[in-house]
Short mmCIF file of C-alpha atoms and ligand atoms in Angstrom, two decimals:
data_model
loop_
_atom_site.label_atom_id
_atom_site.label_comp_id
_atom_site.label_asym_id
_atom_site.label_seq_id
_atom_site.Cartn_x
_atom_site.Cartn_y
_atom_site.Cartn_z
CA MET A 18 18.42 -4.35 -51.43
CA LYS A 19 20.12 -3.17 -48.22
CA THR A 20 21.41 0.38 -47.58
CA ILE A 21 24.56 1.16 -49.53
CA ILE A 22 27.01 2.07 -46.78
CA GLU A 23 30.17 4.17 -46.67
CA PRO A 24 32.84 1.60 -47.62
CA PHE A 25 35.29 2.81 -44.95
CA ARG A 26 35.52 3.44 -41.24
CA ILE A 27 36.83 6.65 -39.75
CA LYS A 28 40.26 6.69 -38.10
CA SER A 29 40.85 10.42 -37.74
CA VAL A 30 38.34 13.26 -37.41
CA GLU A 31 38.31 17.03 -37.72
CA PRO A 32 35.85 19.29 -35.82
CA ILE A 33 33.44 21.56 -37.64
CA TYR A 34 32.34 24.84 -36.13
CA PHE A 35 28.80 26.02 -35.52
CA THR A 36 27.63 29.61 -36.04
CA THR A 37 24.25 31.27 -35.55
CA LYS A 38 22.13 32.63 -38.37
CA GLU A 39 22.77 36.18 -37.12
CA GLU A 40 26.52 35.59 -37.21
CA ARG A 41 26.32 34.16 -40.71
CA LYS A 42 24.32 37.13 -41.93
CA ALA A 43 27.13 39.43 -40.81
CA ILE A 44 29.82 37.13 -42.24
CA LEU A 45 28.07 37.06 -45.61
CA GLU A 46 27.80 40.83 -45.73
CA LYS A 47 31.47 41.18 -44.80
CA ALA A 48 32.34 38.67 -47.56
CA PHE A 49 30.42 40.77 -50.11
CA TYR A 50 28.06 37.86 -50.82
CA ASN A 51 30.90 35.88 -52.35
CA PRO A 52 31.48 32.39 -50.86
CA PHE A 53 35.16 32.48 -51.91
CA ARG A 54 35.62 35.34 -49.43
CA ILE A 55 34.22 33.40 -46.45
CA HIS A 56 36.74 31.86 -44.04
CA ALA A 57 36.49 28.06 -44.01
CA LYS A 58 36.13 27.94 -40.23
CA ASP A 59 32.88 29.89 -40.59
CA VAL A 60 31.41 27.16 -42.81
CA LEU A 61 29.50 24.23 -41.32
CA ILE A 62 29.22 21.94 -44.35
CA ASP A 63 31.62 22.91 -47.09
CA LEU A 64 30.32 21.95 -50.53
CA LEU A 65 32.28 24.62 -52.39
CA THR A 66 34.24 21.97 -54.22
CA ASP A 67 35.14 18.30 -54.41
CA SER A 68 38.64 19.37 -55.45
CA GLY A 69 41.52 18.74 -53.09
CA THR A 70 39.06 18.16 -50.26
CA SER A 71 39.04 14.34 -50.20
CA ALA A 72 39.82 12.41 -47.04
CA MET A 73 42.97 10.45 -47.80
CA SER A 74 43.16 6.79 -46.84
CA SER A 75 45.57 5.23 -44.36
CA ASN A 76 47.43 3.78 -47.36
CA GLN A 77 47.79 7.21 -48.90
CA TRP A 78 49.15 8.58 -45.60
CA ALA A 79 51.54 5.64 -45.46
CA GLY A 80 52.62 6.58 -49.00
CA ILE A 81 53.25 10.13 -47.81
CA MET A 82 55.86 8.78 -45.37
CA GLN A 83 57.54 6.94 -48.22
CA GLY A 84 57.83 9.99 -50.45
CA ASP A 85 61.21 10.10 -52.14
CA GLU A 86 62.17 13.76 -52.32
CA SER A 87 65.07 13.34 -54.75
CA TYR A 88 65.20 16.14 -57.30
CA ALA A 89 65.65 13.80 -60.26
CA GLY A 90 64.47 10.25 -60.81
CA SER A 91 62.67 9.81 -57.48
CA SER A 92 61.09 6.39 -56.92
CA SER A 93 57.84 8.17 -56.08
CA PHE A 94 57.75 9.50 -59.63
CA PHE A 95 58.07 6.02 -61.10
CA ARG A 96 55.25 4.69 -58.89
CA PHE A 97 53.12 7.66 -59.94
CA GLU A 98 53.98 7.17 -63.62
CA GLU A 99 53.11 3.48 -63.46
CA SER A 100 49.75 4.22 -61.85
CA VAL A 101 48.89 6.79 -64.54
CA LYS A 102 49.99 4.48 -67.36
CA LYS A 103 47.93 1.60 -66.01
CA ILE A 104 44.79 3.71 -66.33
CA THR A 105 45.47 5.85 -69.39
CA GLY A 106 47.78 3.64 -71.41
CA MET A 107 49.62 6.83 -72.39
CA PRO A 108 53.38 6.45 -72.68
CA LEU A 109 54.37 10.02 -71.76
CA VAL A 110 53.40 11.25 -68.30
CA ILE A 111 54.19 14.74 -67.02
CA PRO A 112 53.38 15.66 -63.40
CA THR A 113 52.05 19.14 -62.60
CA HIS A 114 51.03 20.79 -59.34
CA GLN A 115 47.34 20.71 -60.32
CA GLY A 116 45.04 20.48 -63.33
CA ARG A 117 45.25 24.08 -64.41
CA ALA A 118 49.05 23.92 -64.52
CA ALA A 119 48.71 21.13 -67.08
CA GLU A 120 46.23 23.32 -68.97
CA LYS A 121 48.52 26.34 -68.84
CA ILE A 122 51.36 24.33 -70.40
CA ILE A 123 49.37 22.69 -73.18
CA PHE A 124 47.41 25.81 -74.16
CA THR A 125 50.50 28.02 -74.09
CA ILE A 126 52.05 25.65 -76.61
CA LEU A 127 49.03 25.02 -78.83
CA GLY A 128 46.94 28.17 -78.30
CA GLY A 129 47.26 31.73 -79.56
CA LYS A 130 45.25 34.22 -81.57
CA GLY A 131 43.07 32.77 -84.32
CA LYS A 132 42.92 29.31 -82.73
CA TYR A 133 39.78 27.57 -81.46
CA PHE A 134 39.45 24.84 -78.85
CA ILE A 135 36.22 22.85 -78.95
CA SER A 136 34.73 20.98 -76.00
CA ASN A 137 31.51 19.51 -74.67
CA THR A 138 31.86 22.10 -71.91
CA LEU A 139 35.11 23.70 -70.78
CA PHE A 140 35.67 24.18 -67.08
CA ASP A 141 36.29 27.79 -65.97
CA THR A 142 40.08 27.50 -65.56
CA THR A 143 40.34 25.59 -68.84
CA ARG A 144 38.45 28.29 -70.70
CA ALA A 145 40.48 31.00 -68.95
CA ASN A 146 43.78 29.34 -69.93
CA ILE A 147 42.59 29.08 -73.53
CA GLU A 148 41.49 32.71 -73.62
CA PHE A 149 44.65 33.87 -71.88
CA SER A 150 46.66 32.40 -74.76
CA GLY A 151 44.60 34.54 -77.17
CA ALA A 152 42.55 31.61 -78.48
CA GLU A 153 38.82 31.02 -78.20
CA GLY A 154 36.92 28.22 -76.43
CA ILE A 155 33.74 26.76 -77.90
CA ASP A 156 31.26 24.60 -75.96
CA LEU A 157 29.14 22.15 -77.95
CA VAL A 158 27.16 20.26 -75.34
CA CYS A 159 24.35 18.04 -76.65
CA GLU A 160 20.74 19.28 -76.63
CA GLU A 161 19.77 17.19 -73.56
CA GLY A 162 22.52 18.92 -71.60
CA LYS A 163 20.83 22.28 -72.03
CA HIS A 164 17.69 21.32 -70.07
CA PRO A 165 18.61 20.86 -66.42
CA THR A 166 15.42 19.31 -65.12
CA ILE A 167 14.75 16.86 -67.97
CA PRO A 168 16.52 13.55 -67.22
CA ALA A 169 18.65 11.76 -69.84
CA LEU A 170 21.37 9.15 -69.51
CA PHE A 171 24.37 11.01 -70.93
CA LYS A 172 23.70 14.70 -70.69
CA GLY A 173 27.41 15.47 -70.70
CA ASN A 174 27.84 14.38 -74.33
CA MET A 175 29.21 16.54 -77.09
CA ASP A 176 26.96 17.37 -80.04
CA VAL A 177 29.00 15.52 -82.67
CA GLU A 178 27.03 16.93 -85.62
CA ALA A 179 27.73 20.44 -84.34
CA LEU A 180 31.40 19.45 -83.98
CA LYS A 181 31.54 18.46 -87.66
CA LYS A 182 29.86 21.71 -88.73
CA THR A 183 32.13 23.82 -86.54
CA ILE A 184 35.25 22.15 -87.96
CA LEU A 185 34.01 22.85 -91.50
CA LYS A 186 33.26 26.46 -90.64
CA LEU A 187 36.48 27.28 -88.78
CA GLY A 188 38.88 25.01 -90.66
CA ALA A 189 40.61 22.04 -89.04
CA THR A 190 44.01 23.76 -89.12
CA ASN A 191 42.70 26.47 -86.80
CA ILE A 192 41.59 23.91 -84.21
CA PRO A 193 44.64 22.63 -82.30
CA MET A 194 42.58 20.35 -80.06
CA VAL A 195 39.16 19.04 -79.13
CA ILE A 196 38.72 18.46 -75.38
CA MET A 197 36.16 16.13 -73.86
CA THR A 198 35.49 16.89 -70.19
CA ILE A 199 34.49 13.75 -68.27
CA THR A 200 32.30 14.03 -66.34
CA ASN A 201 30.99 17.34 -67.66
CA ASN A 202 31.52 19.47 -64.56
CA SER A 203 30.09 22.82 -65.67
CA GLY A 204 27.26 20.96 -67.40
CA GLY A 205 26.08 19.37 -64.13
CA GLY A 206 28.61 16.60 -63.45
CA GLN A 207 26.82 14.63 -66.14
CA PRO A 208 28.51 11.66 -67.80
CA VAL A 209 29.70 11.28 -71.38
CA SER A 210 28.98 7.96 -73.07
CA MET A 211 31.66 5.74 -74.57
CA ARG A 212 29.87 6.00 -77.87
CA ASN A 213 30.10 9.77 -77.80
CA ILE A 214 33.79 9.70 -76.86
CA LYS A 215 34.44 7.27 -79.72
CA GLU A 216 32.47 9.29 -82.27
CA ALA A 217 34.06 12.61 -81.32
CA SER A 218 37.47 10.96 -81.45
CA GLN A 219 36.72 9.56 -84.92
CA VAL A 220 35.73 12.99 -86.25
CA CYS A 221 38.97 14.41 -84.85
CA LYS A 222 41.01 11.63 -86.45
CA GLU A 223 39.42 12.26 -89.85
CA ASN A 224 40.31 15.93 -89.53
CA LYS A 225 43.78 15.35 -88.00
CA ILE A 226 42.84 17.26 -84.84
CA PRO A 227 44.30 15.97 -81.55
CA PHE A 228 41.58 14.66 -79.22
CA PHE A 229 42.24 15.18 -75.50
CA ILE A 230 40.32 14.22 -72.40
CA ASP A 231 39.96 16.46 -69.35
CA ALA A 232 40.02 13.44 -67.08
CA CYS A 233 39.44 14.90 -63.58
CA ARG A 234 36.48 12.60 -62.91
CA PHE A 235 37.28 9.70 -65.23
CA ALA A 236 36.36 7.03 -62.66
CA GLU A 237 32.94 8.49 -61.91
CA ASN A 238 32.36 8.72 -65.67
CA SER A 239 33.49 5.12 -66.16
CA TYR A 240 31.11 3.92 -63.45
CA PHE A 241 28.20 5.73 -65.11
CA ILE A 242 29.08 3.98 -68.38
CA LYS A 243 29.05 0.66 -66.55
CA LEU A 244 25.60 1.42 -65.11
CA ARG A 245 23.99 3.02 -68.14
CA GLU A 246 25.56 2.01 -71.45
CA ASN A 247 24.79 -1.21 -73.25
CA GLY A 248 27.63 -3.69 -73.26
CA TYR A 249 29.53 -2.37 -70.22
CA ALA A 250 27.72 -3.93 -67.24
CA ASN A 251 30.22 -6.77 -66.96
CA LYS A 252 33.35 -4.74 -67.60
CA SER A 253 35.52 -3.47 -64.75
CA VAL A 254 35.91 0.25 -64.20
CA LEU A 255 39.58 -0.12 -65.13
CA GLU A 256 38.65 -1.75 -68.46
CA ILE A 257 36.17 1.04 -69.15
CA ALA A 258 38.75 3.70 -68.26
CA ASN A 259 41.32 1.98 -70.49
CA GLU A 260 38.90 2.00 -73.42
CA THR A 261 38.00 5.67 -72.78
CA PHE A 262 41.63 6.76 -72.93
CA SER A 263 42.37 4.52 -75.91
CA TYR A 264 40.37 6.96 -78.09
CA ALA A 265 42.44 9.96 -76.94
CA ASP A 266 45.76 11.44 -77.98
CA GLY A 267 46.30 12.86 -74.54
CA CYS A 268 44.73 14.08 -71.34
CA THR A 269 44.92 16.68 -68.64
CA MET A 270 44.06 15.64 -65.12
CA SER A 271 43.53 17.25 -61.78
CA ALA A 272 44.50 14.63 -59.20
CA LYS A 273 42.52 16.68 -56.66
CA LYS A 274 39.35 14.92 -57.82
CA ASP A 275 39.38 11.24 -58.81
CA ALA A 276 42.83 10.57 -57.35
CA PHE A 277 41.81 11.47 -53.77
CA ALA A 278 44.82 13.79 -53.51
CA ASN A 279 44.89 17.17 -51.82
CA ILE A 280 47.11 18.55 -54.56
CA GLY A 281 48.48 17.42 -57.93
CA GLY A 282 47.76 16.79 -61.55
CA PHE A 283 49.32 15.63 -64.78
CA LEU A 284 49.50 15.76 -68.54
CA ALA A 285 49.74 12.49 -70.43
CA MET A 286 50.08 12.00 -74.17
CA ARG A 287 51.33 9.85 -77.03
CA ASP A 288 53.17 12.41 -79.18
CA LEU A 289 56.84 12.65 -78.22
CA ASP A 290 57.48 16.01 -79.94
CA LEU A 291 54.59 17.59 -78.06
CA ALA A 292 55.78 16.01 -74.80
CA ILE A 293 59.26 17.46 -75.27
CA ARG A 294 57.81 20.93 -75.75
CA CYS A 295 55.59 20.48 -72.69
CA ARG A 296 58.52 19.27 -70.58
CA ASN A 297 60.63 22.28 -71.57
CA LEU A 298 57.89 24.60 -70.40
CA LEU A 299 57.36 22.46 -67.29
CA ILE A 300 60.96 22.95 -66.24
CA ILE A 301 60.74 26.73 -66.30
CA THR A 302 57.32 26.91 -64.64
CA GLU A 303 56.60 23.83 -62.52
CA GLY A 304 59.87 22.00 -61.95
CA PHE A 305 61.94 19.13 -63.21
CA THR A 306 60.20 16.42 -65.24
CA THR A 307 60.09 13.86 -62.43
CA TYR A 308 58.33 16.08 -59.89
CA GLY A 309 56.62 18.91 -61.82
CA GLY A 310 55.70 21.19 -58.93
CA LEU A 311 54.92 18.40 -56.48
CA ALA A 312 56.72 16.90 -53.52
CA GLY A 313 57.62 13.21 -53.83
CA ARG A 314 55.06 12.48 -51.09
CA ASP A 315 52.29 14.04 -53.20
CA LEU A 316 53.22 11.77 -56.11
CA GLU A 317 52.86 8.80 -53.73
CA ALA A 318 49.42 9.95 -52.56
CA ILE A 319 48.30 10.22 -56.18
CA ALA A 320 49.76 6.83 -57.13
CA VAL A 321 47.78 5.16 -54.33
CA GLY A 322 44.64 7.27 -54.87
CA LEU A 323 44.48 6.30 -58.54
CA GLN A 324 44.31 2.65 -57.51
CA GLU A 325 41.71 3.22 -54.79
CA ILE A 326 39.33 5.15 -57.03
CA LEU A 327 38.83 2.04 -59.18
CA ASP A 328 37.14 0.24 -56.24
CA GLU A 329 33.57 -0.38 -57.36
CA HIS A 330 32.20 -0.47 -53.80
CA TYR A 331 33.52 3.03 -53.40
CA LEU A 332 32.08 4.20 -56.74
CA GLN A 333 28.71 2.62 -56.00
CA TYR A 334 28.57 4.47 -52.67
CA ARG A 335 29.81 7.69 -54.28
CA ILE A 336 27.26 7.79 -57.08
CA ARG A 337 24.50 6.63 -54.73
CA SER A 338 25.17 9.33 -52.14
CA ILE A 339 24.77 12.10 -54.75
CA GLU A 340 21.61 10.43 -56.04
CA TYR A 341 20.28 10.12 -52.46
CA LEU A 342 20.48 13.88 -51.91
CA THR A 343 19.11 14.63 -55.39
CA ASN A 344 16.11 12.34 -54.86
CA LYS A 345 15.26 13.93 -51.51
CA LEU A 346 15.20 17.33 -53.18
CA ILE A 347 13.13 16.12 -56.12
CA ALA A 348 10.59 14.64 -53.69
CA ALA A 349 10.25 18.07 -52.04
CA GLY A 350 9.72 19.79 -55.41
CA VAL A 351 13.10 21.57 -55.44
CA PRO A 352 14.30 22.16 -59.04
CA VAL A 353 17.53 20.22 -59.47
CA MET A 354 19.58 18.99 -62.40
CA GLN A 355 18.33 15.53 -63.32
CA PRO A 356 19.44 12.85 -63.13
CA ALA A 357 22.03 13.21 -60.34
CA GLY A 358 25.58 13.92 -61.51
CA GLY A 359 28.73 12.21 -60.32
CA HIS A 360 30.20 14.61 -57.79
CA ALA A 361 27.63 17.25 -57.02
CA VAL A 362 24.01 18.25 -56.81
CA TYR A 363 23.13 21.18 -59.05
CA LEU A 364 20.18 23.37 -58.11
CA ASP A 365 18.48 25.11 -61.02
CA ALA A 366 18.50 28.69 -59.76
CA LYS A 367 16.42 30.02 -62.68
CA GLU A 368 13.52 27.80 -61.62
CA PHE A 369 14.24 28.10 -57.90
CA LEU A 370 14.10 31.91 -58.08
CA PRO A 371 12.02 32.73 -61.18
CA ASP A 372 11.46 36.33 -60.08
CA ILE A 373 15.17 37.20 -59.97
CA PRO A 374 16.38 38.12 -63.50
CA VAL A 375 19.71 36.70 -64.72
CA ASP A 376 21.42 40.09 -64.44
CA GLN A 377 20.69 39.96 -60.71
CA TYR A 378 22.54 36.65 -60.42
CA PRO A 379 19.90 34.25 -59.01
CA GLY A 380 22.53 31.53 -58.50
CA GLN A 381 24.71 33.74 -56.37
CA ALA A 382 21.66 34.91 -54.40
CA LEU A 383 20.79 31.28 -53.70
CA VAL A 384 24.36 30.51 -52.61
CA GLY A 385 24.04 33.34 -50.06
CA ALA A 386 20.70 32.06 -48.77
CA LEU A 387 22.03 28.52 -48.24
CA TYR A 388 24.93 29.89 -46.25
CA GLU A 389 22.79 32.22 -44.19
CA HIS A 390 20.16 29.60 -43.33
CA GLY A 391 22.37 26.59 -42.72
CA GLY A 392 26.07 27.41 -42.95
CA ILE A 393 26.33 25.46 -46.21
CA ARG A 394 28.79 26.74 -48.78
CA GLY A 395 28.10 26.06 -52.46
CA VAL A 396 29.16 27.80 -55.65
CA GLU A 397 27.32 29.55 -58.47
CA ILE A 398 27.88 28.10 -61.92
CA GLY A 399 26.01 30.61 -63.97
CA SER A 400 26.25 34.17 -65.20
CA LEU A 401 28.60 35.34 -62.47
CA MET A 402 31.07 32.61 -63.44
CA PHE A 403 30.54 32.56 -67.20
CA GLY A 404 28.68 35.78 -68.07
CA LYS A 405 30.25 38.26 -70.47
CA TYR A 406 29.38 41.84 -71.45
CA ASP A 407 28.41 43.01 -74.93
CA THR A 408 29.83 46.23 -76.37
CA ASP A 409 27.09 48.23 -74.60
CA GLY A 410 28.03 46.73 -71.26
CA LYS A 411 24.91 44.55 -71.16
CA LEU A 412 25.26 41.11 -69.60
CA ILE A 413 25.42 38.17 -72.01
CA PRO A 414 24.16 35.50 -69.61
CA ALA A 415 25.43 31.94 -69.27
CA GLN A 416 23.37 29.11 -70.74
CA LEU A 417 22.37 27.83 -67.28
CA GLU A 418 22.05 29.37 -63.83
CA LEU A 419 23.11 26.60 -61.47
CA VAL A 420 24.23 26.31 -57.88
CA ARG A 421 26.64 23.46 -57.37
CA LEU A 422 26.86 21.62 -54.10
CA ALA A 423 29.95 19.47 -54.61
CA ILE A 424 30.39 16.58 -52.24
CA PRO A 425 33.99 16.03 -51.05
CA ARG A 426 35.08 12.40 -51.37
CA ARG A 427 34.89 10.22 -48.21
CA VAL A 428 34.34 13.30 -45.97
CA TYR A 429 30.69 13.63 -44.98
CA THR A 430 28.31 10.97 -43.68
CA GLN A 431 24.66 10.39 -44.43
CA SER A 432 23.48 12.60 -41.55
CA HIS A 433 25.47 15.53 -42.92
CA ILE A 434 23.73 14.97 -46.24
CA ASP A 435 20.33 14.75 -44.52
CA TYR A 436 21.02 18.07 -42.85
CA VAL A 437 21.94 19.61 -46.22
CA SER A 438 18.64 18.49 -47.71
CA GLU A 439 16.72 19.95 -44.76
CA VAL A 440 18.39 23.34 -45.21
CA ILE A 441 17.78 23.42 -48.97
CA ILE A 442 14.12 22.53 -48.49
CA GLU A 443 13.76 25.24 -45.82
CA VAL A 444 15.32 27.81 -48.16
CA PHE A 445 13.03 26.63 -50.97
CA ASN A 446 9.99 27.20 -48.78
CA LYS A 447 11.19 30.73 -47.99
CA ARG A 448 12.42 31.52 -51.50
CA ASN A 449 10.23 34.62 -51.83
CA GLU A 450 12.40 36.37 -49.24
CA ILE A 451 15.57 36.03 -51.36
CA LYS A 452 16.82 39.17 -53.10
CA GLY A 453 18.84 39.59 -56.30
CA LEU A 454 22.40 40.90 -56.27
CA THR A 455 24.40 43.54 -58.10
CA ILE A 456 28.16 43.55 -58.67
CA ILE A 457 30.08 46.41 -57.07
CA GLU A 458 33.60 45.26 -57.96
CA GLU A 459 34.95 42.70 -60.43
CA THR A 460 38.01 41.63 -62.41
CA PRO A 461 37.98 41.11 -66.21
CA MET A 462 38.77 37.39 -65.93
CA LEU A 463 37.54 34.69 -63.49
CA ARG A 464 35.58 37.40 -61.71
CA HIS A 465 33.57 35.01 -59.56
CA PHE A 466 36.57 34.28 -57.32
CA THR A 467 36.96 37.85 -56.12
CA ALA A 468 33.85 39.84 -57.14
CA LYS A 469 32.12 41.95 -54.51
CA LEU A 470 28.32 42.04 -54.59
CA LYS A 471 25.45 43.57 -52.66
CA PRO A 472 21.73 42.81 -52.43
CA ILE A 473 19.26 44.85 -54.45
CA ILE A 474 16.83 46.24 -51.92
N1 LIG B 530 38.95 20.57 -65.37
C1 LIG B 530 37.83 20.35 -64.68
C2 LIG B 530 36.69 19.62 -65.33
C3 LIG B 530 37.73 20.76 -63.35
O1 LIG B 530 36.62 20.50 -62.67
C4 LIG B 530 38.83 21.42 -62.76
C5 LIG B 530 38.77 21.90 -61.39
C6 LIG B 530 39.99 21.62 -63.51
C7 LIG B 530 40.01 21.18 -64.82
C8 LIG B 530 41.21 22.30 -62.95
O2 LIG B 530 41.87 21.51 -62.02
O3 LIG B 530 41.67 22.71 -59.83
O4 LIG B 530 43.42 21.00 -60.19
O5 LIG B 530 43.58 23.19 -61.31
N2 LIG B 530 37.69 21.99 -60.77
C9 LIG B 530 37.53 22.41 -59.39
C10 LIG B 530 36.06 22.46 -59.10
C11 LIG B 530 38.29 23.61 -58.98
O6 LIG B 530 35.70 23.01 -58.05
O7 LIG B 530 35.26 21.94 -59.88
P1 LIG B 530 42.66 22.13 -60.78
#
């Protein structure tokens, strides 16, 4: 088989800026060892997120020029709505300015004290929105998902037996929703199988609990199903996506991922009463129901992006490029989440830095080392992001200590990725020099965005 190539050519480019290791050392110190505090121009290869960082296509830019900025009933809204309906089959589509705005609306309405939201794994903003409403979030990822370096086909799955037990224990009336995150971002960008989606949905139906999908990366998940699940090899990604959503009562979506948009999101659902309540809240927070916090041009970019993401040449290249980097790292003995996920490579910081205890944040220490050595910006998905304190102020660590290197869509070429692997391997070979970190300032919620840290000398 020949090399799988980028299925596009480049029409417009943006320079990246080089810094020396000495400069980066000073920048890191000034940023209190927190990548969110580093200025983007000081980053060489930015793998902080795949969210909102896609390169838009010429057709999306053409759509931007056609944006209808009418306050009510803009044609851009109807093109957007049609695109969303074609994929989700959901009759009620509500635009929002990004994914978390959709979350804020739905959890404000359904959340509150004494309520529980169950998921395979909630993303950080999803969990924060649930907790902010007074409710609790519960992650029930399958056993395979808890072992980063042991490969399995669908490590993003929910443990359906645990779901049944949890419903029995907490009572179905206290669970306003079960949310399946596809792909499972915080669990390593790992896919969820159709079978698992169907089974979880069935359990919810039996218990009269609405089943929602956090659909940010629905196309990557659909392509994994095509590659890995029996019976799907000859189905199109659109057919697989349609079946996925057919099991759900609704979804939240960040268009900043699998819609190639730089901003945007939506809520879609089947229940009219719920949609009316969501729309009322939308109007006082986001905007009128046909723009929801977005400009008409953004709705156009999303409408086009949602069509483009279904291109199987693109998805083949996308999944392959993540696998390419993962395989290079595996060959060099670097501990990574296996198999490769859909949008990112996840380094296993616990194994990478076995001498740094979890309360010294090995993931964050590794993020710092990658920046210092090669100007690469990644993000910790571990105890800095998800850790909590017990009543004695002792850290309750996260299940996994990962470093995510998320690959923006259509942005970097193979030589950028080769460079990234060289830097990671260099850092791996010098891992004994890396020091743990301690927090010197933090907020009670979503602390990883703003926390200040310093090395333990
Ligand atoms: N759900 C998942 C699974 C996500 O990955 C994200 C965002 C959101 C919801 C929220 O969407 O950013 O549009 O408000 N993830 C980004 C990331 C930020 O880096 O993984 P948003």
